[in-house]
Short mmCIF file of C-alpha atoms in Angstrom, two decimals:
data_model
loop_
_atom_site.label_atom_id
_atom_site.label_comp_id
_atom_site.label_asym_id
_atom_site.label_seq_id
_atom_site.Cartn_x
_atom_site.Cartn_y
_atom_site.Cartn_z
CA UNK A 8 -1.65 3.68 -20.17
CA UNK A 9 -3.22 4.37 -16.80
CA UNK A 10 -2.55 3.05 -13.33
CA UNK A 11 -5.00 3.16 -10.44
CA UNK A 12 -2.35 2.74 -7.72
CA UNK A 13 -2.72 6.12 -6.00
CA UNK A 14 0.41 5.55 -3.93
CA UNK A 15 2.60 5.95 -7.02
CA UNK A 16 1.81 9.67 -6.86
CA UNK A 17 0.83 10.05 -3.19
CA UNK A 18 3.74 8.31 -1.46
CA UNK A 19 7.42 9.04 -2.14
CA UNK A 20 9.32 5.78 -2.46
CA UNK A 21 6.35 3.69 -3.57
CA UNK A 22 7.60 0.86 -5.78
CA UNK A 23 4.46 -1.06 -6.69
CA UNK A 24 1.02 -2.00 -5.49
CA UNK A 25 -1.98 -4.12 -6.37
CA UNK A 26 -5.56 -3.87 -5.20
CA UNK A 27 -8.02 -6.72 -5.29
CA UNK A 28 -11.32 -8.05 -4.05
CA UNK A 29 -12.65 -11.48 -3.16
CA UNK A 30 -15.78 -12.48 -1.28
CA UNK A 31 -13.65 -13.97 1.49
CA UNK A 32 -10.92 -11.32 1.89
CA UNK A 33 -13.04 -8.34 0.77
CA UNK A 34 -10.99 -5.29 -0.30
CA UNK A 35 -7.27 -6.09 -0.40
CA UNK A 36 -4.04 -4.22 -1.11
CA UNK A 37 -0.43 -5.34 -1.39
CA UNK A 38 2.26 -2.72 -1.86
CA UNK A 39 5.98 -2.06 -1.49
CA UNK A 40 7.92 1.09 -0.73
CA UNK A 41 11.59 1.92 -0.22
CA UNK A 42 13.53 4.56 1.68
CA UNK A 43 17.28 4.33 1.38
CA UNK A 44 18.25 0.68 1.77
CA UNK A 45 15.07 -0.21 3.66
CA UNK A 46 12.20 -1.83 1.74
CA UNK A 47 8.81 -2.58 3.31
CA UNK A 48 5.80 -4.55 2.17
CA UNK A 49 2.24 -3.81 3.28
CA UNK A 50 -0.50 -6.44 3.01
CA UNK A 51 -4.09 -5.49 3.81
CA UNK A 52 -7.13 -7.78 3.88
CA UNK A 53 -10.73 -7.30 4.98
CA UNK A 54 -10.33 -3.66 4.01
CA UNK A 55 -12.77 -0.88 4.69
CA UNK A 56 -12.45 2.80 3.91
CA UNK A 57 -9.35 4.31 2.32
CA UNK A 58 -6.90 1.45 1.75
CA UNK A 59 -4.32 3.84 0.31
CA UNK A 60 -4.47 6.14 3.33
CA UNK A 61 -4.16 3.14 5.64
CA UNK A 62 -1.20 1.85 3.63
CA UNK A 63 0.50 5.24 3.99
CA UNK A 64 0.03 5.08 7.77
CA UNK A 65 1.48 1.56 7.88
CA UNK A 66 4.48 2.51 5.72
CA UNK A 67 5.13 5.63 7.83
CA UNK A 68 4.97 3.55 11.00
CA UNK A 69 7.30 0.91 9.58
CA UNK A 70 9.87 3.41 8.35
CA UNK A 71 9.88 5.30 11.66
CA UNK A 72 10.46 2.21 13.83
#
């Protein structure tokens, strides 16, 4: 079994994630991560570039604020 969710290995605390694509929303990503008792969800639409890298930045921002 393989999984293409790079955050499972790149981001400590990653719980799950799903990529997608539609003509309207373009590249999309939905993911969740947890640190301690805090759980965050990231939703990206109209994606360009490295969605996983952008998700990491969003999670880091969320956990630090």
